[in-house]
Coordinates of C-alpha atoms and ligand atoms in Angstrom, one line a residue:
X283 CA 0.0 0.0 0.0
X284 CA 1.1 3.6 -0.4
X285 CA 0.4 5.9 2.6
X286 CA 1.9 9.3 3.2
X287 CA 4.6 9.0 0.6
X288 CA 5.8 5.5 1.7
X289 CA 5.2 1.9 0.6
X290 CA 3.8 0.2 3.7
X291 CA 2.4 -3.2 4.8
X292 CA -0.8 -3.5 6.8
X293 CA -0.2 -4.0 10.5
X294 CA -2.7 -6.8 10.2
X295 CA 0.0 -8.8 8.5
X296 CA -2.6 -10.5 6.3
X297 CA -2.2 -10.7 2.5
X298 CA -4.5 -11.2 -0.4
X299 CA -3.3 -13.2 -3.5
X300 CA -3.7 -11.7 -7.0
X301 CA -4.3 -14.5 -9.5
X302 CA -3.4 -14.7 -13.2
X303 CA -6.9 -15.4 -14.8
X304 CA -5.2 -17.4 -17.6
X305 CA -3.5 -19.9 -15.3
X306 CA -5.2 -19.5 -12.0
X307 CA -1.7 -19.2 -10.4
X308 CA -0.8 -16.4 -8.1
X309 CA 1.0 -13.4 -9.7
X310 CA 1.7 -11.6 -6.4
X311 CA 0.0 -10.7 -3.2
X312 CA -1.0 -7.4 -1.6
X313 CA -1.8 -6.4 2.0
X314 CA -5.3 -7.1 3.2
X315 CA -5.8 -3.6 4.6
X316 CA -8.1 -2.7 7.5
X317 CA -10.3 0.2 8.4
X318 CA -7.4 1.6 10.4
X319 CA -5.2 1.5 7.3
X320 CA -7.9 3.4 5.4
X321 CA -8.1 6.0 8.2
X322 CA -4.3 6.5 8.2
X323 CA -4.4 7.2 4.4
X324 CA -7.3 9.6 4.8
X325 CA -5.5 11.4 7.7
X326 CA -2.4 11.7 5.5
X327 CA -4.4 13.1 2.6
X328 CA -6.2 15.6 4.9
X329 CA -2.9 16.7 6.4
X330 CA -1.4 17.2 2.9
X331 CA -4.5 19.1 1.8
X332 CA -4.6 21.4 4.9
X333 CA -0.9 21.9 5.5
X334 CA 0.9 21.1 2.2
X335 CA 1.4 23.2 -0.9
X336 CA -0.5 21.0 -3.4
X337 CA -3.8 22.8 -3.1
X338 CA -2.1 26.3 -3.3
X339 CA -4.1 28.2 -6.0
X340 CA -0.9 29.8 -7.2
X341 CA 0.7 26.4 -8.0
X342 CA -1.8 25.0 -10.5
X343 CA 0.7 25.2 -13.4
X344 CA 3.3 23.4 -11.4
X345 CA 0.7 20.6 -10.8
X346 CA 0.3 20.4 -14.5
X347 CA 4.0 20.1 -15.0
X348 CA 4.2 17.2 -12.5
X349 CA 1.3 15.4 -14.2
X350 CA 3.0 15.8 -17.6
X351 CA 6.3 14.4 -16.1
X352 CA 4.2 11.4 -14.8
X353 CA 3.0 10.8 -18.4
X354 CA 6.6 10.6 -19.6
X355 CA 7.5 8.1 -16.9
X356 CA 4.6 5.9 -17.8
X357 CA 5.4 6.2 -21.6
X358 CA 9.0 4.9 -20.8
X359 CA 7.6 1.9 -19.1
X360 CA 4.7 1.0 -21.3
X361 CA 5.9 -2.5 -22.1
X362 CA 6.5 -3.7 -18.5
X363 CA 3.3 -2.0 -17.3
X364 CA 1.2 -3.7 -20.0
X365 CA 2.6 -7.1 -19.2
X366 CA 1.7 -6.6 -15.5
X367 CA -1.8 -5.5 -16.4
X368 CA -2.3 -8.5 -18.6
X369 CA -1.0 -10.8 -15.9
X370 CA -3.4 -9.6 -13.2
X371 CA -6.4 -8.8 -15.5
X372 CA -6.3 -11.4 -18.3
X373 CA -6.8 -9.0 -21.2
X374 CA -4.6 -9.5 -24.3
X375 CA -1.4 -7.6 -24.5
X376 CA -2.6 -5.2 -27.2
X377 CA -5.6 -4.2 -25.1
X378 CA -3.3 -3.6 -22.1
X379 CA -1.1 -1.3 -24.2
X380 CA -4.1 0.7 -25.3
X381 CA -5.3 0.9 -21.7
X382 CA -2.0 2.2 -20.5
X383 CA -2.1 4.8 -23.4
X384 CA -5.6 5.8 -22.4
X385 CA -4.2 6.7 -19.0
X386 CA -1.5 8.7 -20.7
X387 CA -4.1 10.6 -22.7
X388 CA -6.3 11.3 -19.7
X389 CA -3.4 12.6 -17.6
X390 CA -2.1 14.7 -20.6
X391 CA -5.6 16.2 -21.1
X392 CA -6.0 17.2 -17.4
X393 CA -2.4 18.3 -17.1
X394 CA -3.4 20.9 -19.7
X395 CA -5.8 22.5 -17.2
X396 CA -2.8 23.7 -15.1
X397 CA -3.2 27.5 -14.9
X398 CA -6.6 27.4 -16.6
X399 CA -9.1 26.8 -13.8
X400 CA -10.9 30.1 -14.1
X401 CA -13.4 31.9 -11.9
X402 CA -15.3 35.1 -12.8
X403 CA -16.0 38.6 -11.6
X404 CA -19.1 40.6 -12.3
X405 CA -20.6 43.8 -10.8
X406 CA -24.1 44.7 -9.7
X407 CA -26.1 46.9 -7.4
X408 CA -28.1 45.6 -4.5
X409 CA -30.6 48.4 -4.2
X410 CA -28.2 51.3 -4.6
X411 CA -25.2 49.6 -3.1
X412 CA -22.4 48.7 -5.6
X413 CA -21.1 45.2 -5.2
X414 CA -18.4 43.0 -6.7
X415 CA -19.4 39.4 -7.2
X416 CA -16.5 37.0 -7.5
X417 CA -16.9 33.4 -8.3
X418 CA -13.9 31.2 -7.4
X419 CA -13.4 27.5 -8.1
X420 CA -11.5 25.7 -5.3
X421 CA -10.4 22.2 -4.7
X422 CA -12.7 20.3 -2.3
X423 CA -10.3 18.3 -0.1
X424 CA -9.8 14.5 0.3
X425 CA -11.2 12.6 -2.6
X426 CA -11.8 8.8 -2.5
X427 CA -11.3 6.9 -5.8
X428 CA -13.0 3.5 -5.8
X429 CA -12.0 1.6 -8.9
X430 CA -13.5 -1.6 -10.5
X431 CA -11.6 -4.5 -12.0
X432 CA -12.5 -4.2 -15.7
X433 CA -10.4 -1.1 -16.7
X434 CA -8.3 -0.6 -13.6
X435 CA -5.9 1.8 -15.2
X436 CA -8.2 3.9 -17.4
X437 CA -10.6 4.4 -14.6
X438 CA -7.8 5.2 -12.1
X439 CA -6.9 8.0 -14.5
X440 CA -10.5 9.2 -14.9
X441 CA -10.6 9.9 -11.2
X442 CA -7.1 10.7 -10.1
X443 CA -6.1 13.1 -12.9
X444 CA -8.9 15.6 -12.5
X445 CA -8.7 15.3 -8.7
X446 CA -5.0 16.2 -8.7
X447 CA -5.0 19.0 -11.2
X448 CA -7.8 20.6 -9.2
X449 CA -5.5 20.6 -6.2
X450 CA -7.2 17.8 -4.2
X451 CA -5.6 14.9 -2.2
X452 CA -6.6 11.4 -3.1
X453 CA -7.0 7.9 -1.5
X454 CA -7.3 5.2 -4.1
X455 CA -9.0 1.8 -3.5
X456 CA -8.3 -0.7 -6.3
X457 CA -10.4 -3.7 -7.0
X458 CA -9.2 -6.8 -5.1
X459 CA -8.3 -8.7 -8.3
X460 CA -6.4 -5.9 -10.1
X461 CA -4.4 -3.8 -7.7
X462 CA -0.8 -4.3 -9.0
X463 CA -0.6 -1.9 -12.0
X464 CA -2.4 0.8 -10.0
X465 CA 0.3 0.4 -7.3
X466 CA 3.0 1.0 -10.0
X467 CA 1.1 4.1 -11.1
X468 CA 1.1 5.6 -7.6
X469 CA 4.8 4.9 -7.3
X470 CA 5.4 6.8 -10.6
X471 CA 3.2 9.7 -9.5
X472 CA 5.4 10.0 -6.4
X473 CA 8.5 9.8 -8.6
X474 CA 7.2 12.5 -10.9
X475 CA 7.0 14.8 -7.9
X476 CA 3.5 14.4 -6.3
X477 CA 4.3 15.3 -2.7
X478 CA 3.7 12.9 0.2
X479 CA 0.2 12.5 1.4
X480 CA -1.3 13.8 -1.8
X481 CA -1.7 10.4 -3.4
X482 CA -2.4 7.3 -1.3
X483 CA -3.5 3.8 -2.1
X484 CA -5.0 1.2 0.2
X485 CA -5.6 -2.4 -0.8
X486 CA -8.3 -4.7 0.8
X487 CA -11.9 -5.7 0.7
X488 CA -14.5 -3.2 -0.6
X489 CA -16.7 -3.9 2.5
X490 CA -14.0 -2.6 4.8
X491 CA -11.7 -0.2 3.0
X492 CA -14.4 1.0 0.6
X493 CA -16.9 1.6 3.3
X494 CA -14.5 3.5 5.5
X495 CA -13.7 5.8 2.6
X496 CA -17.4 6.3 2.0
X497 CA -18.5 7.0 5.6
X498 CA -15.4 8.9 6.9
X499 CA -16.4 12.5 7.5
X500 CA -12.9 13.8 6.4
X501 CA -13.6 12.5 2.8
X502 CA -15.2 15.3 0.8
X503 CA -15.9 13.4 -2.4
X504 CA -16.4 9.8 -3.4
X505 CA -15.9 8.8 -7.0
X506 CA -17.1 5.3 -7.5
X507 CA -17.1 3.1 -10.6
X508 CA -18.6 -0.4 -10.2
X509 CA -21.8 -2.3 -10.2
X510 CA -25.2 -0.7 -9.6
X511 CA -25.8 -2.8 -6.5
X512 CA -22.6 -1.5 -4.8
X513 CA -23.4 2.0 -6.1
X514 CA -26.7 2.0 -4.3
X515 CA -25.1 0.9 -1.1
X516 CA -22.5 3.7 -1.4
X517 CA -25.2 6.3 -1.9
X518 CA -26.9 5.2 1.2
X519 CA -23.7 5.1 3.3
X520 CA -22.5 8.4 2.0
X521 CA -25.6 10.1 3.3
X522 CA -24.3 9.9 6.9
X523 CA -22.3 12.9 6.1
X524 CA -23.0 15.2 3.2
X525 CA -20.3 14.7 0.6
X526 CA -20.1 14.8 -3.2
X527 CA -20.7 11.4 -4.8
X528 CA -20.3 10.4 -8.4
X529 CA -21.4 7.0 -9.5
X530 CA -20.4 5.3 -12.8
X531 CA -22.4 2.1 -12.7
X532 CA -23.5 -0.8 -14.8
X533 CA -25.0 -0.7 -18.3
X534 CA -26.8 -2.9 -20.8
X535 CA -26.2 -0.8 -23.8
X536 CA -28.4 -1.4 -26.8
X537 CA -27.3 -1.1 -30.4
X538 CA -30.0 -0.5 -33.1
X539 CA -29.2 -1.5 -36.7
X540 CA -31.5 -0.2 -39.4
X541 CA -32.1 -1.6 -42.9
X542 CA -30.3 1.4 -44.4
X543 CA -27.1 0.8 -42.4
X544 CA -23.7 -0.2 -43.9
X545 CA -24.0 -3.8 -42.4
X546 CA -20.3 -4.6 -43.0
X547 CA -19.1 -1.7 -40.8
X548 CA -21.9 -2.1 -38.3
X549 CA -21.0 -5.8 -37.8
X550 CA -17.3 -5.1 -37.3
X551 CA -18.1 -2.2 -34.8
X552 CA -20.6 -4.4 -32.9
X553 CA -18.1 -7.2 -32.8
X554 CA -15.4 -4.9 -31.3
X555 CA -18.0 -3.1 -29.1
X556 CA -19.1 -6.4 -27.6
X557 CA -16.0 -8.6 -27.4
X558 CA -13.1 -6.3 -26.6
X559 CA -11.8 -6.7 -23.1
X560 CA -13.5 -10.1 -23.2
X561 CA -16.9 -8.3 -23.0
X562 CA -16.1 -6.7 -19.6
X563 CA -16.8 -3.1 -20.5
X564 CA -19.5 -0.9 -18.9
X565 CA -20.4 0.6 -22.3
X566 CA -20.0 -2.6 -24.3
X567 CA -22.7 -3.3 -26.8
X568 CA -24.8 -5.8 -24.8
X569 CA -28.0 -6.1 -26.8
X570 CA -28.6 -5.7 -30.6
X571 CA -31.9 -4.8 -32.2
X572 CA -31.8 -5.2 -35.9
X573 CA -34.4 -4.5 -38.6
X574 CA -35.7 -7.9 -39.9
X575 CA -34.7 -7.2 -43.5
X576 CA -31.0 -7.2 -42.6
X577 CA -31.0 -9.5 -39.5
X578 CA -29.6 -12.6 -41.3
X579 CA -26.9 -10.6 -43.1
X580 CA -25.8 -9.1 -39.8
X581 CA -25.7 -12.3 -37.8
X582 CA -23.9 -14.1 -40.6
X583 CA -21.1 -11.5 -40.6
X584 CA -20.9 -11.5 -36.8
X585 CA -20.6 -15.3 -36.9
X586 CA -17.7 -15.0 -39.3
X587 CA -15.9 -12.5 -37.1
X588 CA -16.4 -14.6 -34.1
X589 CA -15.0 -17.7 -35.9
X590 CA -11.7 -15.8 -36.3
X591 CA -11.3 -15.1 -32.6
X592 CA -8.2 -16.9 -31.1
X593 CA -9.0 -17.5 -27.4
X594 CA -6.0 -17.9 -25.2
X595 CA -3.7 -16.4 -22.5
X596 CA -3.3 -12.6 -22.9
X597 CA 0.5 -12.9 -22.9
X598 CA 0.5 -15.1 -25.9
X599 CA 0.7 -12.7 -28.9
X600 CA -1.4 -15.0 -31.1
X601 CA -4.4 -14.7 -28.8
X602 CA -7.0 -12.1 -29.7
X603 CA -9.3 -12.7 -26.7
X604 CA -8.2 -13.5 -23.1
X605 CA -10.0 -15.1 -20.2
X606 CA -12.6 -13.3 -17.9
X607 CA -11.0 -11.7 -14.9
X608 CA -12.3 -14.2 -12.2
X609 CA -14.1 -17.4 -11.6
X610 CA -17.1 -15.4 -10.3
X611 CA -17.4 -13.4 -13.6
X612 CA -17.2 -16.7 -15.6
X613 CA -19.9 -18.2 -13.5
X614 CA -22.3 -15.2 -14.0
X615 CA -21.8 -15.1 -17.8
X616 CA -22.2 -18.8 -18.1
X617 CA -25.4 -18.7 -16.0
X618 CA -26.9 -16.0 -18.2
X619 CA -26.2 -17.9 -21.5
X620 CA -27.6 -21.1 -19.9
X621 CA -30.8 -19.1 -18.9
X622 CA -31.2 -17.9 -22.5
X623 CA -30.6 -21.4 -23.9
X624 CA -33.2 -22.8 -21.4
X625 CA -35.7 -20.3 -22.9
X626 CA -35.0 -21.7 -26.4
X627 CA -32.5 -19.1 -27.7
X628 CA -30.6 -20.3 -30.8
X629 CA -26.8 -20.5 -30.3
X630 CA -25.0 -19.3 -33.5
X631 CA -21.6 -19.3 -32.0
X632 CA -19.9 -20.4 -28.7
X633 CA -22.4 -21.0 -25.9
X634 CA -20.1 -22.7 -23.5
X635 CA -16.6 -22.8 -22.0
X636 CA -13.9 -24.0 -24.5
X637 CA -13.2 -27.7 -24.3
X638 CA -9.6 -27.4 -25.4
X639 CA -8.5 -25.0 -22.6
X640 CA -8.3 -26.7 -19.3
X641 CA -7.1 -23.9 -17.0
X642 CA -8.2 -20.3 -16.6
X643 CA -11.5 -18.4 -16.6
X644 CA -12.2 -18.7 -20.4
X645 CA -15.5 -18.5 -22.1
X646 CA -16.2 -18.8 -25.8
X647 CA -17.4 -15.7 -27.7
X648 CA -21.1 -16.4 -28.0
X649 CA -23.8 -15.2 -30.4
X650 CA -27.5 -15.8 -29.6
X651 CA -30.7 -15.2 -31.6
X652 CA -34.4 -15.9 -31.0
X653 CA -33.9 -14.7 -27.4
X654 CA -37.0 -14.6 -25.3
X655 CA -37.9 -11.1 -24.0
X656 CA -37.7 -12.4 -20.4
X657 CA -34.2 -13.9 -20.8
X658 CA -31.8 -12.5 -18.2
X659 CA -29.3 -11.5 -20.9
X660 CA -31.9 -9.0 -22.3
X661 CA -32.7 -7.5 -18.9
X662 CA -29.6 -7.7 -16.7
X663 CA -26.0 -6.5 -17.4
X664 CA -24.0 -9.3 -19.1
X665 CA -20.4 -8.6 -18.3
X666 CA -18.8 -11.1 -20.6
X667 CA -18.5 -12.2 -24.2
X668 CA -22.1 -13.1 -25.1
X669 CA -24.2 -11.1 -27.6
X670 CA -28.0 -11.5 -28.1
X671 CA -29.4 -10.2 -31.4
X672 CA -33.1 -9.5 -31.6
X673 CA -35.0 -8.9 -34.9
X674 CA -37.5 -6.0 -34.8
X675 CA -40.1 -4.6 -37.3
X676 CA -39.1 -1.0 -37.2
X677 CA -37.3 1.8 -35.3
X678 CA -40.3 2.3 -32.9
X679 CA -40.0 -1.3 -31.7
X680 CA -36.2 -1.0 -31.5
X681 CA -36.3 2.1 -29.3
X682 CA -39.0 0.7 -27.1
X683 CA -36.9 -2.5 -26.5
X684 CA -33.7 -0.5 -26.2
X685 CA -35.2 1.6 -23.4
X686 CA -36.7 -1.4 -21.6
X687 CA -34.0 -2.1 -18.9
X688 CA -33.3 -0.1 -15.7
X689 CA -29.9 1.0 -17.2
X690 CA -29.2 4.0 -19.3
X691 CA -25.4 4.3 -19.9
X692 CA -24.9 4.3 -23.7
X693 CA -26.8 3.4 -26.8
X694 CA -25.8 3.3 -30.5
X695 CA -27.6 3.4 -33.8
X696 CA -26.5 2.4 -37.3
X697 CA -28.4 4.2 -40.1
X698 CA -28.0 6.3 -43.1
X699 CA -31.3 8.0 -42.6
X700 CA -31.2 11.5 -41.1
X701 CA -34.8 11.2 -39.6
X702 CA -34.0 7.9 -37.9
X703 CA -30.8 9.4 -36.4
X704 CA -32.6 12.4 -35.0
X705 CA -35.4 10.2 -33.6
X706 CA -32.8 8.0 -31.8
X707 CA -31.1 11.2 -30.4
X708 CA -34.5 12.3 -29.0
X709 CA -35.9 9.1 -27.8
X710 CA -33.1 6.8 -26.5
X711 CA -32.8 7.1 -22.7
X712 CA -29.0 7.0 -22.2
X713 CA -26.2 9.3 -21.1
X714 CA -24.3 8.7 -24.4
X715 CA -25.3 8.0 -28.0
X716 CA -23.0 6.7 -30.6
X717 CA -24.0 7.1 -34.3
X718 CA -22.5 4.9 -36.9
X719 CA -19.5 4.3 -34.6
X720 CA -18.6 1.8 -31.9
X721 CA -18.8 2.9 -28.2
X722 CA -15.5 4.5 -27.0
X723 CA -14.3 7.0 -24.6
X724 CA -12.0 10.0 -25.0
X725 CA -10.9 12.5 -22.4
X726 CA -12.7 15.5 -24.1
X727 CA -16.2 14.0 -23.9
X728 CA -18.1 13.6 -20.6
X729 CA -18.8 10.0 -19.8
X730 CA -21.7 8.7 -17.7
X731 CA -25.3 7.4 -17.6
X732 CA -28.9 8.0 -16.6
X733 CA -31.3 5.9 -14.7
X734 CA -29.6 3.1 -12.7
X735 CA -26.3 3.6 -14.7
X736 CA -25.1 6.5 -12.5
X737 CA -24.9 10.0 -11.2
X738 CA -22.6 12.7 -12.4
X739 CA -20.0 12.6 -15.1
X740 CA -16.3 11.7 -15.5
X741 CA -14.0 13.1 -18.2
X742 CA -14.2 16.4 -20.0
X743 CA -14.7 19.8 -18.4
X744 CA -17.7 18.3 -16.6
X745 CA -15.5 15.7 -15.0
X746 CA -13.1 18.3 -13.7
X747 CA -16.0 20.4 -12.3
X748 CA -16.9 17.4 -10.1
X749 CA -13.6 18.0 -8.2
X750 CA -14.1 21.7 -7.7
X751 CA -16.2 23.7 -5.3
X752 CA -17.8 26.9 -6.5
X753 CA -17.5 29.7 -4.0
X754 CA -19.0 33.2 -4.4
X755 CA -17.5 36.2 -2.7
X756 CA -19.7 39.3 -2.5
X757 CA -17.8 42.5 -1.7
X758 CA -19.3 46.0 -1.0
X759 CA -17.5 48.5 -3.2
X760 CA -18.9 51.7 -1.9
Ligands
NAD1496 P1 -18.0 -3.8 -7.8 O1 -19.2 -3.0 -7.5 O2 -18.0 -5.2 -7.4 O3 -16.6 -3.2 -7.2 C1 -16.2 -1.9 -7.6 C2 -15.2 -1.4 -6.5 O4 -16.0 -1.2 -5.3 C3 -14.1 -2.4 -6.1 O5 -12.9 -1.7 -5.8 C4 -14.7 -3.0 -4.8 O6 -13.7 -3.5 -4.0 C5 -15.4 -1.8 -4.2 N1 -16.5 -2.2 -3.3 C6 -17.2 -3.3 -3.2 N2 -18.1 -3.2 -2.2 C7 -18.0 -2.0 -1.7 C8 -18.6 -1.3 -0.6 N3 -19.6 -1.9 0.1 N4 -18.3 -0.1 -0.3 C9 -17.3 0.6 -1.1 N5 -16.6 0.0 -2.0 C10 -17.0 -1.3 -2.4 O7 -17.8 -3.7 -9.4 P2 -16.8 -4.6 -10.3 O8 -17.3 -6.0 -10.5 O9 -15.4 -4.4 -9.9 O10 -16.9 -3.8 -11.7 C11 -17.8 -4.1 -12.7 C12 -19.0 -3.2 -12.7 O11 -18.5 -1.8 -13.0 C13 -19.9 -3.4 -13.9 O12 -21.3 -3.3 -13.4 C14 -19.6 -2.3 -14.9 O13 -20.7 -2.0 -15.8 C15 -19.3 -1.2 -13.9 N6 -18.5 -0.2 -14.6 C16 -19.1 1.0 -14.9 C17 -18.4 2.0 -15.6 C18 -19.0 3.4 -15.9 O14 -18.3 4.3 -16.2 N7 -20.3 3.5 -15.8 C19 -17.1 1.8 -16.0 C20 -16.5 0.5 -15.7 C21 -17.2 -0.4 -15.0

């Protein structure tokens, strides 16, 4: 763990193993932190915020320089960091490289805000009295970053980069199965010049470390990414003290494919959108609604693309898809496909664990059609490589079915028709819409969902704002 500028063990002496999902063998172990460890990290962050120089408004450009130096350090170690990420997560090496690069992009973007966090001044009269109204934007204090397992490095960056450039101090809590690369990132932040106490990291179970971060009165903001169930619990717990909370939660993103679409490019985008990261992406394409006239053409092309997948360990450069991250994820995905099969879904590809791979949490990329409306895979979030394709009569039916779940993270539409595009913009209930393009994230665009998919936004200017307090100063000028 990393507390107050030092690498430390937990006084509990207990360790948690981190497994390689491709071999089920341990890669390493990390301390099983306790509530006391979390409190020590929070106290260190509070001390650095109150007494250190990091939050000094005059030093915002210096903060930017330090974050830019961190990006250079990461760039120089891309290869070893990517290997470590693949070993603890399972994703194939090329996906780890792009994830490390996405961290670089996010830090580079927010480093650019150094010296550019503006307030405003305006003048008015209150009755006859002249007044100056100043609006200042200030850091908020100790920020907790609770990170899930699926993109541990990208999502670390989405939280830590805006928090730091705004002048806050941070305590990170990685997911239990993927803490190792995040620990390396915290070391590199310190090496780049982030002062002691400003960045801290505590490993351990969500139920203890996470809950201490959420309930501790010294924590001013909780940024959580994870499942909707945990998000709901966090919102309840955080209400003990009033603090800012952003929640980036689950999704069951629909993709609508209309008859006018370019089916070849739609199929390849849906394939990447569903199967990258072995299906473990919040904004993955999780349900497809296709106009009947082009249904067969689309599923035929998707089947071809799936047939080309080479399932295997992420470190093996010939693999194009790795294992799921844990035995638990494997079990959940398998049970959802079995449920759809029991309800008479047709399996066009996959549909089971691979028979030729004996170890690791592997599941075959799976394509399902004729899926019953009540099947779990059309109603719950499927966090793995299985895609249900449902034929619909028209756009109206597609939108109705797309909006059917409790989630509202992203949605996408493939069409060449301007009217259909506009109707999807107006009627899909989601925080993000992708038009003729696969779901992706970029630092410039705010990311987040509506309904049970979350609260608040990460990335973009909106994401930075979540780490700033707006203060208004009203001065009598008579
Ligand atoms: P999870 O909810 O199990 O865990 C997320 C993090 O919360 C982990 O660090 C965990 O240790 C911690 N945690 C667990 N219980 C806690 C508690 N009681 N109090 C505080 N912290 C606690 O989620 P996961 O399985 O790691 O991640 C997958 C989920 O994340 C999926 O639902 C996915 O859609 C979602 N996700 C959402 C986004 C988004 O931007 N909307 C992005 C990525 C992942």
